[in-house]
C-alpha positions as YAML, in Angstrom:
chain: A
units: angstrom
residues:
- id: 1
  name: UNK
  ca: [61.56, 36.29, 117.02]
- id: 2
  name: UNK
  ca: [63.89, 39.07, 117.72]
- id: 3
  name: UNK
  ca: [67.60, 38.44, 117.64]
- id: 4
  name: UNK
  ca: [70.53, 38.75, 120.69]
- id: 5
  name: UNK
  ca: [71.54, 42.41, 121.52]
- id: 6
  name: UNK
  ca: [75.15, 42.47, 122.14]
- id: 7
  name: UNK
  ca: [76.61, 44.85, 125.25]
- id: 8
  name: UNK
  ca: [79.22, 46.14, 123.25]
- id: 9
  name: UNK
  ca: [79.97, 46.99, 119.39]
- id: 10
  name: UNK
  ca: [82.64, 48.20, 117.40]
- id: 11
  name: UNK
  ca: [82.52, 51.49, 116.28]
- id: 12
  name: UNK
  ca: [84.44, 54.73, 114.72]
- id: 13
  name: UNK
  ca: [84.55, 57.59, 116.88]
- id: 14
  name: UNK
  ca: [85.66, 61.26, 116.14]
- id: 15
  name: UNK
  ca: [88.18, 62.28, 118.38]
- id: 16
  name: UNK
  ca: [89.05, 65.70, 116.18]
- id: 17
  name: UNK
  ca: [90.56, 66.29, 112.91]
- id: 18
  name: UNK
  ca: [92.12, 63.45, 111.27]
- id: 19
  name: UNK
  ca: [91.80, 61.40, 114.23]
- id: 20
  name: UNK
  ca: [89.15, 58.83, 113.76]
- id: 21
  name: UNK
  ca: [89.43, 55.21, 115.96]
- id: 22
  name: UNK
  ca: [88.24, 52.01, 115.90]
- id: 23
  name: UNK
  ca: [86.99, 51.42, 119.56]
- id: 24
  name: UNK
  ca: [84.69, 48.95, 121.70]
- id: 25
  name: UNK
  ca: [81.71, 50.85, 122.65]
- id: 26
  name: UNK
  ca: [78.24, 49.91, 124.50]
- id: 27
  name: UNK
  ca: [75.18, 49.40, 121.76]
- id: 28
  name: UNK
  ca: [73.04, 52.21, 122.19]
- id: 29
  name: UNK
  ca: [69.89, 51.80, 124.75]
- id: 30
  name: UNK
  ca: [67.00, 53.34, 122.76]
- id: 31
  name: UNK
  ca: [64.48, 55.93, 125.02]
- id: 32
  name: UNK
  ca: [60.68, 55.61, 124.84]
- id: 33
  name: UNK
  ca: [59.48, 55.85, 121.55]
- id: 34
  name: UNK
  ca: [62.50, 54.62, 120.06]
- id: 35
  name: UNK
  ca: [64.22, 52.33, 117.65]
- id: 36
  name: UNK
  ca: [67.49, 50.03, 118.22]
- id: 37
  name: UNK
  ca: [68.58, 49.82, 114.24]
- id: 38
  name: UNK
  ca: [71.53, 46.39, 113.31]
- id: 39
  name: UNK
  ca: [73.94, 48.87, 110.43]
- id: 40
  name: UNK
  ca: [73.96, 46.69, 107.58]
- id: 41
  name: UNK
  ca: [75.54, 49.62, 105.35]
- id: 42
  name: UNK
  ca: [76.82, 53.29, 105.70]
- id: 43
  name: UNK
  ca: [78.04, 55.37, 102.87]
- id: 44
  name: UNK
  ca: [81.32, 57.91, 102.99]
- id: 45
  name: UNK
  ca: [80.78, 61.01, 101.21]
- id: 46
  name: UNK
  ca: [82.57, 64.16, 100.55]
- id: 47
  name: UNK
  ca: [81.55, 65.67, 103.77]
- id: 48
  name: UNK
  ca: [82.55, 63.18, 106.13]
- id: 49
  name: UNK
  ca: [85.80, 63.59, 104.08]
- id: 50
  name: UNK
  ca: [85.87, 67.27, 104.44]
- id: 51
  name: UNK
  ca: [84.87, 66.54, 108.38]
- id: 52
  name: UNK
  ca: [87.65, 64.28, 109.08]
- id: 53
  name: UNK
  ca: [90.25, 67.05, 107.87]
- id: 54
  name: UNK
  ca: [88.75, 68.98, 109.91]
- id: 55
  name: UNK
  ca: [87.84, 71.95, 107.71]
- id: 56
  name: UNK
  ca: [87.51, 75.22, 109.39]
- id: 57
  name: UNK
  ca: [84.06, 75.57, 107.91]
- id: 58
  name: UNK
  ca: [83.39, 72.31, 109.73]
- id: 59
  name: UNK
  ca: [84.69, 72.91, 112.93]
- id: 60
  name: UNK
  ca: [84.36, 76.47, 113.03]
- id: 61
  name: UNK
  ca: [85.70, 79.64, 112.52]
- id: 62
  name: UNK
  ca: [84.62, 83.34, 113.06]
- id: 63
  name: UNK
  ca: [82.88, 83.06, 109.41]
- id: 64
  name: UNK
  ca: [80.67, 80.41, 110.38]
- id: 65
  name: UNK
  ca: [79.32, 78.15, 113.30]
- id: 66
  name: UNK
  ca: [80.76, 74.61, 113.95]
- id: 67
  name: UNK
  ca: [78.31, 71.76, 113.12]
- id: 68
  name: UNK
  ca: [80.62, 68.50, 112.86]
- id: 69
  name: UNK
  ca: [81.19, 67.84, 117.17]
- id: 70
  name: UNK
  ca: [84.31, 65.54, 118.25]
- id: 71
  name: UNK
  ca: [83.59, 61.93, 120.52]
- id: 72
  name: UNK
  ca: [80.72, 61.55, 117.90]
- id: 73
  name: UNK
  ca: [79.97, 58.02, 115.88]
- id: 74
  name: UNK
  ca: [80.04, 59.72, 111.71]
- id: 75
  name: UNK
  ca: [77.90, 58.48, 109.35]
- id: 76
  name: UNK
  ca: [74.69, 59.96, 107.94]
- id: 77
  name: UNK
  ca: [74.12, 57.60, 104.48]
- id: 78
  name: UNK
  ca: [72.90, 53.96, 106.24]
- id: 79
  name: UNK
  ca: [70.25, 51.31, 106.10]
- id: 80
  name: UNK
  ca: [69.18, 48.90, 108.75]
- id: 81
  name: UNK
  ca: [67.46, 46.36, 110.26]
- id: 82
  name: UNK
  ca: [64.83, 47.32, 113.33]
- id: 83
  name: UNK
  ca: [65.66, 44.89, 116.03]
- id: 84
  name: UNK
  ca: [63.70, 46.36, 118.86]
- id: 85
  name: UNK
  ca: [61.08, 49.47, 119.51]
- id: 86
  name: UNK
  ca: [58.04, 50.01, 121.53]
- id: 87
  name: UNK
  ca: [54.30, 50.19, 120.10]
- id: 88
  name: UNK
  ca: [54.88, 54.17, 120.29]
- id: 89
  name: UNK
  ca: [57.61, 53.97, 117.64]
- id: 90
  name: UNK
  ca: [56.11, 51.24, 115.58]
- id: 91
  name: UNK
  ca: [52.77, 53.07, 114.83]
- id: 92
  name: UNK
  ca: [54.37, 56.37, 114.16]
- id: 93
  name: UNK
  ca: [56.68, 55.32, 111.36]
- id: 94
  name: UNK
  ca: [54.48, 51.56, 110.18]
- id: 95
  name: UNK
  ca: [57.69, 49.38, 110.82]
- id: 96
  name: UNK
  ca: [58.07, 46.31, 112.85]
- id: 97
  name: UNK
  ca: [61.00, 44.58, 113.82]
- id: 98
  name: UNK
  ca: [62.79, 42.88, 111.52]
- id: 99
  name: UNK
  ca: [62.09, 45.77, 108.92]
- id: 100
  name: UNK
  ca: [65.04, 47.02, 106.66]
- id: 101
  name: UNK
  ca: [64.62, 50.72, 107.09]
- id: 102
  name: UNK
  ca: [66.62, 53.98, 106.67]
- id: 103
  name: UNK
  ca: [66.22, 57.75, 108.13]
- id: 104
  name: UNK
  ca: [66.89, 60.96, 106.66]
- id: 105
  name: UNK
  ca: [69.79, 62.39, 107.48]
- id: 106
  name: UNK
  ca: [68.45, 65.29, 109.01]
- id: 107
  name: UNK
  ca: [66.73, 65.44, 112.90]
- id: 108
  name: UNK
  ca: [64.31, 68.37, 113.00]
- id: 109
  name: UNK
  ca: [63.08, 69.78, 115.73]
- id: 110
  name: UNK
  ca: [59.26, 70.11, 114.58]
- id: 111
  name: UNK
  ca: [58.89, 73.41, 116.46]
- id: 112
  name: UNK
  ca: [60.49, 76.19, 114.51]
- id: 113
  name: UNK
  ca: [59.22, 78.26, 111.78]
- id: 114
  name: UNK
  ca: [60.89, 76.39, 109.18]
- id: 115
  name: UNK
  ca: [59.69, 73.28, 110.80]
- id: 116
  name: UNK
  ca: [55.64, 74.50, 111.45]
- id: 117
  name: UNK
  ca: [55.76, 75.67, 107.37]
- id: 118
  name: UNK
  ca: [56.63, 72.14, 106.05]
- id: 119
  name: UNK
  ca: [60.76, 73.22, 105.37]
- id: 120
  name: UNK
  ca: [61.56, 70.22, 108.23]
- id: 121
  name: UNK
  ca: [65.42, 69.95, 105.89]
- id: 122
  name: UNK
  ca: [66.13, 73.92, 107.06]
- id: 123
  name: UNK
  ca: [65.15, 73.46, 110.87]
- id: 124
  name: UNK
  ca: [66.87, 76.04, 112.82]
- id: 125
  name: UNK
  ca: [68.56, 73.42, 115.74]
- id: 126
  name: UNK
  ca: [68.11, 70.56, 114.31]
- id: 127
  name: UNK
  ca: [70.45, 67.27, 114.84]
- id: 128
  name: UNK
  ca: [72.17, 65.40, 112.16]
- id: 129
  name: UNK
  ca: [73.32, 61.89, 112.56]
- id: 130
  name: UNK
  ca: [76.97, 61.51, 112.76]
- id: 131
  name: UNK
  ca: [77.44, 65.12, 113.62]
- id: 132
  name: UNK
  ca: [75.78, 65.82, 116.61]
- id: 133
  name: UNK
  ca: [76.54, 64.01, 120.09]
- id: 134
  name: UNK
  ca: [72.47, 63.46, 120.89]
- id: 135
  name: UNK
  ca: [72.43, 61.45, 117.23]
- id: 136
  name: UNK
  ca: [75.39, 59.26, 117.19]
- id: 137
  name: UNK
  ca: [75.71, 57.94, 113.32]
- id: 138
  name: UNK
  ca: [76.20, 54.66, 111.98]
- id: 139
  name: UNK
  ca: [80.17, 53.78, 111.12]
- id: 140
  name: UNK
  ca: [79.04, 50.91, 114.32]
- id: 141
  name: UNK
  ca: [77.31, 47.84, 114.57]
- id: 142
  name: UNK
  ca: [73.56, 49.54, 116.24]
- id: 143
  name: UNK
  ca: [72.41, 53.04, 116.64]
- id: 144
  name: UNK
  ca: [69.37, 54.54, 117.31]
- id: 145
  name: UNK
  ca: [66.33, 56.35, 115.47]
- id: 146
  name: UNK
  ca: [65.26, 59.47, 117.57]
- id: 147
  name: UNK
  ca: [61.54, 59.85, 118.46]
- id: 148
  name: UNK
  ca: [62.01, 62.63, 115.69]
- id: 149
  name: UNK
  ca: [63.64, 61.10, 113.42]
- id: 150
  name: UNK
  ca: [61.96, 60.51, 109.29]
- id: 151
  name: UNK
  ca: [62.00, 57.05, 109.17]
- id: 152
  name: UNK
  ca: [61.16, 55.32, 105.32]
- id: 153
  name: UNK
  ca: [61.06, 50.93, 104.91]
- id: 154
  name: UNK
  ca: [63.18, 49.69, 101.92]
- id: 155
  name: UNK
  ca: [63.79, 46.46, 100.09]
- id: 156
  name: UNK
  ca: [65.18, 43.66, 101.72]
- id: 157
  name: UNK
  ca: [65.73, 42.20, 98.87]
- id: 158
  name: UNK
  ca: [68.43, 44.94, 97.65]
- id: 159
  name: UNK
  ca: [72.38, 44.37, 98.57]
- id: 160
  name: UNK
  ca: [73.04, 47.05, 101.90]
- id: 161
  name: UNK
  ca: [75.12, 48.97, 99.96]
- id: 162
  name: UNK
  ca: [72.82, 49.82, 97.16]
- id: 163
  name: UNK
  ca: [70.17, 50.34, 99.59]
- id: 164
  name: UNK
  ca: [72.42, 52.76, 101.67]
- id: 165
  name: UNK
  ca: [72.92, 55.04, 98.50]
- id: 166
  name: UNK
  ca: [68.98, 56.27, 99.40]
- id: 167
  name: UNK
  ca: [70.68, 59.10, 101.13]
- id: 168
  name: UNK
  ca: [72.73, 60.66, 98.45]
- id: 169
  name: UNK
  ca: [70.09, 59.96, 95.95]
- id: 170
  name: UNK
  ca: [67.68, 61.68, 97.87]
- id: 171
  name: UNK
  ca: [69.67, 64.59, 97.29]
- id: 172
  name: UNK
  ca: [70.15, 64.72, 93.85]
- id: 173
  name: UNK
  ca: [66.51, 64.42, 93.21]
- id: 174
  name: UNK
  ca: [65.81, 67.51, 95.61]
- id: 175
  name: UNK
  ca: [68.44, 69.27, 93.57]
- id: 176
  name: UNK
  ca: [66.44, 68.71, 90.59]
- id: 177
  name: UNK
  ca: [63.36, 69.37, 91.97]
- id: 178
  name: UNK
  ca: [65.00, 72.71, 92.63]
- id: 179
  name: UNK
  ca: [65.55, 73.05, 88.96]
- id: 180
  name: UNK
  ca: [61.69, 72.98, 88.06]
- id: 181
  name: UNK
  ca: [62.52, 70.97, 84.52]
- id: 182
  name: UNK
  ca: [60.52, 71.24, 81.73]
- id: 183
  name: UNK
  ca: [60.28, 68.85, 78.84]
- id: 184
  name: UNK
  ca: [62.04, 71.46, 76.40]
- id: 185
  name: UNK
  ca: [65.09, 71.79, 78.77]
- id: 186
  name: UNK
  ca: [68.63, 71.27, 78.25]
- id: 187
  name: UNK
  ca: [70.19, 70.39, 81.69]
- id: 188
  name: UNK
  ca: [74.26, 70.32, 82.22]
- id: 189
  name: UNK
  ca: [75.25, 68.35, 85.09]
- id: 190
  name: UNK
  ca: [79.02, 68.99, 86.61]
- id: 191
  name: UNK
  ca: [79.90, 66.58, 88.39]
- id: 192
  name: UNK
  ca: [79.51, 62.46, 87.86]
- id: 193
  name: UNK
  ca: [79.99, 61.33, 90.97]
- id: 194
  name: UNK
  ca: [77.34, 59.98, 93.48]
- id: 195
  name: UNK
  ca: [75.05, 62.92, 93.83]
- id: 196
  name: UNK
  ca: [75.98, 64.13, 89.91]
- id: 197
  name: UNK
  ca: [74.87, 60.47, 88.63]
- id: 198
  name: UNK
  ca: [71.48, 60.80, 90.85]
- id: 199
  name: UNK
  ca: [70.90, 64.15, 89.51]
- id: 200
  name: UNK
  ca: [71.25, 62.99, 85.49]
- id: 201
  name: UNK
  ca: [69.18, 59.78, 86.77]
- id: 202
  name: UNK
  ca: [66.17, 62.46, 88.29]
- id: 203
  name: UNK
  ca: [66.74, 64.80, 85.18]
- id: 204
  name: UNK
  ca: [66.16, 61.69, 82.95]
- id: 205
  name: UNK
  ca: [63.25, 60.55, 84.77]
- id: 206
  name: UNK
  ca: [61.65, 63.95, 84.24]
- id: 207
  name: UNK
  ca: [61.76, 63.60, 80.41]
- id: 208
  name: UNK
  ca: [64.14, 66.58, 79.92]
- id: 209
  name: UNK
  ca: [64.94, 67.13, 76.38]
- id: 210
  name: UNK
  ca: [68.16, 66.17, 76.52]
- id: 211
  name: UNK
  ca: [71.16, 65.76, 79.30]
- id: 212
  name: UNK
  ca: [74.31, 66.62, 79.14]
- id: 213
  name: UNK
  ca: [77.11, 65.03, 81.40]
- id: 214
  name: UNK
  ca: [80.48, 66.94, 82.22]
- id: 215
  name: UNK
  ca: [83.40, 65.20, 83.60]
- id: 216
  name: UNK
  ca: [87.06, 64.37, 83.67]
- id: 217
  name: UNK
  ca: [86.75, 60.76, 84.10]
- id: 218
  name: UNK
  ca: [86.11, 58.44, 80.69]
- id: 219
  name: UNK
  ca: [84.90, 55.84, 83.54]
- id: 220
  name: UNK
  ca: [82.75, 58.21, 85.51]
- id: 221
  name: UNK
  ca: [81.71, 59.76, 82.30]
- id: 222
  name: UNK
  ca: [80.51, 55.76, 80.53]
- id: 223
  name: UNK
  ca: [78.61, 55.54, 83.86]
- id: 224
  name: UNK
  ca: [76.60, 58.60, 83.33]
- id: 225
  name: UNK
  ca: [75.80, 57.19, 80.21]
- id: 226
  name: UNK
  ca: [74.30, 54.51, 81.76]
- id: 227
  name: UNK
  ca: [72.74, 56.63, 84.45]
- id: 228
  name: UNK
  ca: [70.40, 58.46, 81.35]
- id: 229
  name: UNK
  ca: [72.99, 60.89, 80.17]
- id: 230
  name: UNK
  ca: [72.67, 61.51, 76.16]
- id: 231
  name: UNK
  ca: [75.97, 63.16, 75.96]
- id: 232
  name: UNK
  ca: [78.72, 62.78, 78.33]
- id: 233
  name: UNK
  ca: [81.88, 65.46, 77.45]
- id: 234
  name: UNK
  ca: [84.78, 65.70, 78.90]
- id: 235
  name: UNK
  ca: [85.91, 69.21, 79.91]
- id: 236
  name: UNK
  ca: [89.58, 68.51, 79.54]
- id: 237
  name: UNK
  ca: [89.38, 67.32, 75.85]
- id: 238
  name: UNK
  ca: [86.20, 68.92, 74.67]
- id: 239
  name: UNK
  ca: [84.93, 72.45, 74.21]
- id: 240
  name: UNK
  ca: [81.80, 71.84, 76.39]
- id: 241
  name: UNK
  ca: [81.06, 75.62, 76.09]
- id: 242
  name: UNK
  ca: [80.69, 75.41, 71.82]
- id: 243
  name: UNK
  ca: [79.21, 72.44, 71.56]
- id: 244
  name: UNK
  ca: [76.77, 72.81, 74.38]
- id: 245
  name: UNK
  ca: [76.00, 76.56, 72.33]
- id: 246
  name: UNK
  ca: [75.64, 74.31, 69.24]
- id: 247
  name: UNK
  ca: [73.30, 72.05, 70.28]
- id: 248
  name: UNK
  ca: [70.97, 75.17, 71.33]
- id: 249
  name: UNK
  ca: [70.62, 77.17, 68.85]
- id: 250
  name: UNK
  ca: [73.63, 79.22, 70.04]
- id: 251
  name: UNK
  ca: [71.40, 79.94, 73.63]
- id: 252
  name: UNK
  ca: [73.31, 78.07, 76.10]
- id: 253
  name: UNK
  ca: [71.82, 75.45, 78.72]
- id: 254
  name: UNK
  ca: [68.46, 76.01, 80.13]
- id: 255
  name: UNK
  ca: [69.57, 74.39, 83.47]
- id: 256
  name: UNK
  ca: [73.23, 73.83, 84.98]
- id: 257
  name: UNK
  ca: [73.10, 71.29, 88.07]
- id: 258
  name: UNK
  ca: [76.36, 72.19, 90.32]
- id: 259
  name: UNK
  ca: [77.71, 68.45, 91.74]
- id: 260
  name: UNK
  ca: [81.67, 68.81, 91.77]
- id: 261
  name: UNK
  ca: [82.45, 71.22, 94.68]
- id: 262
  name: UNK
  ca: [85.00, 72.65, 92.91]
- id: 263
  name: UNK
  ca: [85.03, 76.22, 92.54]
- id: 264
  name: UNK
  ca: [85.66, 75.94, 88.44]
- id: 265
  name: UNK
  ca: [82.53, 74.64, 87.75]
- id: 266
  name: UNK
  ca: [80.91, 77.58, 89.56]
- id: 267
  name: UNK
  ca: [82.01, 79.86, 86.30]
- id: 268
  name: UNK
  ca: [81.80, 76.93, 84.48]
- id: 269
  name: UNK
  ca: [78.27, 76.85, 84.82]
- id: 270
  name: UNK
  ca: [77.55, 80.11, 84.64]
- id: 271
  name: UNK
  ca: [79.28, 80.72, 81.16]
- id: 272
  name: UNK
  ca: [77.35, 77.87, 79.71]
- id: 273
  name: UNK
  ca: [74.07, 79.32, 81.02]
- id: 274
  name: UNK
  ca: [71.16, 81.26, 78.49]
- id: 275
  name: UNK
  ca: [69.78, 84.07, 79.73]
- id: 276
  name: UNK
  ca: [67.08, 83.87, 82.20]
- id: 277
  name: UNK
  ca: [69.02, 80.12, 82.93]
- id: 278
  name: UNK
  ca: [68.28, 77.95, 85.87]
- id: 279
  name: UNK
  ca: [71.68, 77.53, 88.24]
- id: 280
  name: UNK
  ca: [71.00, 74.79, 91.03]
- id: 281
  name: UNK
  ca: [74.12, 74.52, 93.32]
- id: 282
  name: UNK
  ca: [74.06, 71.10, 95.78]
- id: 283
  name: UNK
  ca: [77.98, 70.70, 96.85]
- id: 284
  name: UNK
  ca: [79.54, 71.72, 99.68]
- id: 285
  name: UNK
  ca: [83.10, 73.63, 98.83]
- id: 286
  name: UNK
  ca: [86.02, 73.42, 101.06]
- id: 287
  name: UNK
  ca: [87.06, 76.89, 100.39]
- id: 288
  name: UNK
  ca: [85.48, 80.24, 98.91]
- id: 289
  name: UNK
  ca: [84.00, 81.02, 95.80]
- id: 290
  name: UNK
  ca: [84.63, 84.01, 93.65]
- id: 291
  name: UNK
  ca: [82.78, 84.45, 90.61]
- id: 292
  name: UNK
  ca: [81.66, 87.57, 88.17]
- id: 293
  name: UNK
  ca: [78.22, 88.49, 89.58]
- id: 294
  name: UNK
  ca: [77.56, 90.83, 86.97]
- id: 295
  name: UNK
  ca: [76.80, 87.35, 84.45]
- id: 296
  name: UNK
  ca: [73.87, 86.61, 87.23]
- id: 297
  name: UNK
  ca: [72.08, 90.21, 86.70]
- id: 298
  name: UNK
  ca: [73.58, 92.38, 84.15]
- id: 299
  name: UNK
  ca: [74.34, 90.06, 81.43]
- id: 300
  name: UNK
  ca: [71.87, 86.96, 81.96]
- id: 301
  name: UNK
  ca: [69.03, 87.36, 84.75]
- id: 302
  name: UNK
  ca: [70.09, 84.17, 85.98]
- id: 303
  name: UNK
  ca: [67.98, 81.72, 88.78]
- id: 304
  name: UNK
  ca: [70.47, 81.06, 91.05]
- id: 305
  name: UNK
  ca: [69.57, 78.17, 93.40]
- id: 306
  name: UNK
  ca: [70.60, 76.14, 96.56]
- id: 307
  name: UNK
  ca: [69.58, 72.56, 97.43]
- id: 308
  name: UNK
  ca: [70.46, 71.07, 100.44]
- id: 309
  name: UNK
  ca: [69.60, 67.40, 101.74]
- id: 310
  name: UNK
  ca: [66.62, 65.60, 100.04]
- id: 311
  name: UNK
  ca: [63.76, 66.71, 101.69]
- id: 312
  name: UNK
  ca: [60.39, 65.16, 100.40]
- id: 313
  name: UNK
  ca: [62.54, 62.80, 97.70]
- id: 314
  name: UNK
  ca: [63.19, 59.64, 99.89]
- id: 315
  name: UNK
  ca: [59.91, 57.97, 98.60]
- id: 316
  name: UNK
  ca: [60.87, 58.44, 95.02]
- id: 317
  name: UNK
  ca: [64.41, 57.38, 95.55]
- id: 318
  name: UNK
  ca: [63.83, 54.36, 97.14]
- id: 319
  name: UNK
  ca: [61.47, 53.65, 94.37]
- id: 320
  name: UNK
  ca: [64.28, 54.40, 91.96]
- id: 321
  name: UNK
  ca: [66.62, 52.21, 93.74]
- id: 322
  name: UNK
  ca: [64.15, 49.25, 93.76]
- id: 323
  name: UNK
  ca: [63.04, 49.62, 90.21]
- id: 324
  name: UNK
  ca: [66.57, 48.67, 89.27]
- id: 325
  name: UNK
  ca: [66.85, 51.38, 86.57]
- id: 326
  name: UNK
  ca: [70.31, 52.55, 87.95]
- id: 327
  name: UNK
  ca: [73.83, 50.28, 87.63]
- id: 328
  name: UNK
  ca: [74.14, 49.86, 91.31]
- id: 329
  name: UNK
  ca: [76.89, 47.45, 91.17]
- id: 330
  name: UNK
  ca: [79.44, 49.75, 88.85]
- id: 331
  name: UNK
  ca: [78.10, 53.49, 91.15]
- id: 332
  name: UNK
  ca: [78.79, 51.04, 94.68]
- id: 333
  name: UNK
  ca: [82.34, 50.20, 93.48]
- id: 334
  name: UNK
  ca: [83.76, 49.52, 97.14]
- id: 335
  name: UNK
  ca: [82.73, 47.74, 100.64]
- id: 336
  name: UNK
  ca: [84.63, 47.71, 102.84]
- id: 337
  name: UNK
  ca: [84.42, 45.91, 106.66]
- id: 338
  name: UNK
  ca: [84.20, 49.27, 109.82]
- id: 339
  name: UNK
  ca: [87.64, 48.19, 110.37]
- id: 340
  name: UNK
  ca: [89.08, 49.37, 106.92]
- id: 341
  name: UNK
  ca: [87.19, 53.25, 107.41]
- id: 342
  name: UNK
  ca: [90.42, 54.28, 107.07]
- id: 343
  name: UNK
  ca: [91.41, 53.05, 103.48]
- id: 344
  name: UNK
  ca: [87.65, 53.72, 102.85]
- id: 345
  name: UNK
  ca: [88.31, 57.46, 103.83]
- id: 346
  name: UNK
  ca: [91.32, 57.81, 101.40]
- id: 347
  name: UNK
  ca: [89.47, 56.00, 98.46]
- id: 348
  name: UNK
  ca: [86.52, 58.84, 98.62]
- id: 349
  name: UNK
  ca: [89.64, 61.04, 99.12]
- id: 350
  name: UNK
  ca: [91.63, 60.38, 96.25]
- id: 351
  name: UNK
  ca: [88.18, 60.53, 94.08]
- id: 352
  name: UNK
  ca: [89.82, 58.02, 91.33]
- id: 353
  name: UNK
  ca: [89.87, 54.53, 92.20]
- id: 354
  name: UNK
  ca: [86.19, 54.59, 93.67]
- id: 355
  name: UNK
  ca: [82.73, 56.10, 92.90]
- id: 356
  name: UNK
  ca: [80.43, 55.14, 96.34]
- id: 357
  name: UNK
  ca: [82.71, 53.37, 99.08]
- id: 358
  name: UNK
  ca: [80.29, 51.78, 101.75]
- id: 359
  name: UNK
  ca: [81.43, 50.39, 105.06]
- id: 360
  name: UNK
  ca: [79.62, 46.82, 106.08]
- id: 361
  name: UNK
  ca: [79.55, 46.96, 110.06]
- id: 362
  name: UNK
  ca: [79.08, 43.09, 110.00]
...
């Protein structure tokens, strides 16, 4: 039996930098082929932060094109319950109503060359929920999954929260992917935060050698432990650079995964690097980067990658998540009801009361 639609919802709407409100909307009609998704759960990461102070980057300068657009809903990390779609939308993603479910963050277009060779997470114009008018996000009580949209079933059984960190998890596990680990590999991750605990999680799970946590935070840095780490330093007490030399035979790191944003741990990783060294870089930085190049050619012959979103990594997250291998309850340290997005904002914003805050439309 499907459940009462409301007419209206509460919501957080963009109105431009630093100006996010609490306001009455309409729920969200879904189109032919369509979903109409109950929010149980939506994450705040460090891009909605960066959105809502409205970096240049974000809202655009002459360097680069805006992609965050004002009067939009934010929210791109979320789980749900289906509460109504057509036949059309049930056979194309196998869900019914009633169905906990989640989408990736990303709305290709299906038509572009990245698209038509299977590289749907670099479509040229594609839509991103929570960015983009056409895919208002989920800080609200309903939204709608696109006829495009990647659409994945999860757990009921797991608390929204813990379900909702699919998204960021998802990207983690791309980033190692990225990284092509072997079993001989010594992998530094920077960074234990949400996406740096999902990348030692992912490194663990492929049976790297050994994995090596670097942090500031003797909370963040137990967690990591807990998350697979085997050795969790911290780079304001310990000299990561000799002891990471010492364990390796005086080689360096075979792999450094980038999670911080912070442009030290660009040189960071770099220095702690072996020649012919795997670099995978997932953050986004709020301002530029300026490192010695010459360590990437000259001196080390370096792999330098990107990763961006999670494409192809959802299934194995979501198995990850429901295997209950990770400390969900200590990594989701804060929910918070839609009305409180504003001391949820400041909690991922001061980066040391919280780990994942979560907002609980309900």
């Amino acid at each position: 039996m499907s459940e009462s639609i409301p007419e209206k919802m509460q919501a957080v709407i963009c109105h431009g930098p630093n100006d996010y409100r609490l306001e009455e909307v309409a729920v969200p009609q879904r189109g032919p082929g369509e979903a109409l998704i109950r929010v149980e759960a939506v994450g705040i990461c460090a891009s909605d932060l960066k959105c809502y102070h409205g970096a240049a980057k974000f809202w655009g300068d002459d360097k680069r094109p805006a992609w965050a657009e004002t009067m939009v809903i934010p929210g791109h990390e979320f789980v749900g319950r289906v509460v109504e779609l057509d036949d059309e939308a049930a056979q194309r993603w196998g869900i019914a109503v009633g169905d906990r479910v989640t989408s990736e963050q990303i709305v290709p277009c299906w038509k572009c060359r990245f698209c038509l060779r299977g590289q749907y997470h670099m479509c040229q114009p594609h839509d991103l929920y929570g960015f983009k008018r056409r895919t208002p996000g989920a800080m609200a009580g309903y939204m709608t999954y696109p006829v495009e949209a990647l659409v994945h079933k999860i757990s009921g059984d797991l608390p929204p929260a813990h379900a909702a960190f699919v998204e960021p998890l998802s990207c983690a596990l791309h980033a190692v992917e990225r990284a092509q680990l072997t079993f001989e590999d010594t992998v530094v991750v920077a960074g234990c935060g949400p996406i740096g605990l999902g990348m030692i999680a992912g490194a663990k799970s492929k049976n790297a050698a050994r994995v090596i946590a670097l942090d500031m935070a003797p909370e963040k840095l137990a967690l990591a432990k807990k998350c697979g780490a085997d050795l969790a330093l911290n780079i304001a007490e310990d000299d990561v650079e000799k002891i990471v030399k010492d364990l390796t035979d005086g080689y360096g790191a075979d792999v450094y995964l980038e999670g911080t944003g912070h442009p030290s741990a660009v040189a960071q990783g770099l220095n702690l690097l072996r020649k012919c060294g795997r670099y995978v870089e997932y953050s986004v930085f709020g301002s530029d980067v300026t490192v010695d190049w010459s360590i990437i050619s000259d001196d080390k012959e370096l792999d330098v990658l990107g990763a961006h979103l999670g494409a192809y990594c959802w299934p194995a997250a979501i198995k990850m998540l429901e295997s209950g291998v990770l400390p969900m309850d200590e990594i989701c340290t804060h929910q918070l009801p839609l009305s409180e997005f504003q001391k949820g904002l400041d909690l991922v914003g001061s980066g040391k009361e919280s780990v994942k805050v979560s907002l609980i439309p309900a």
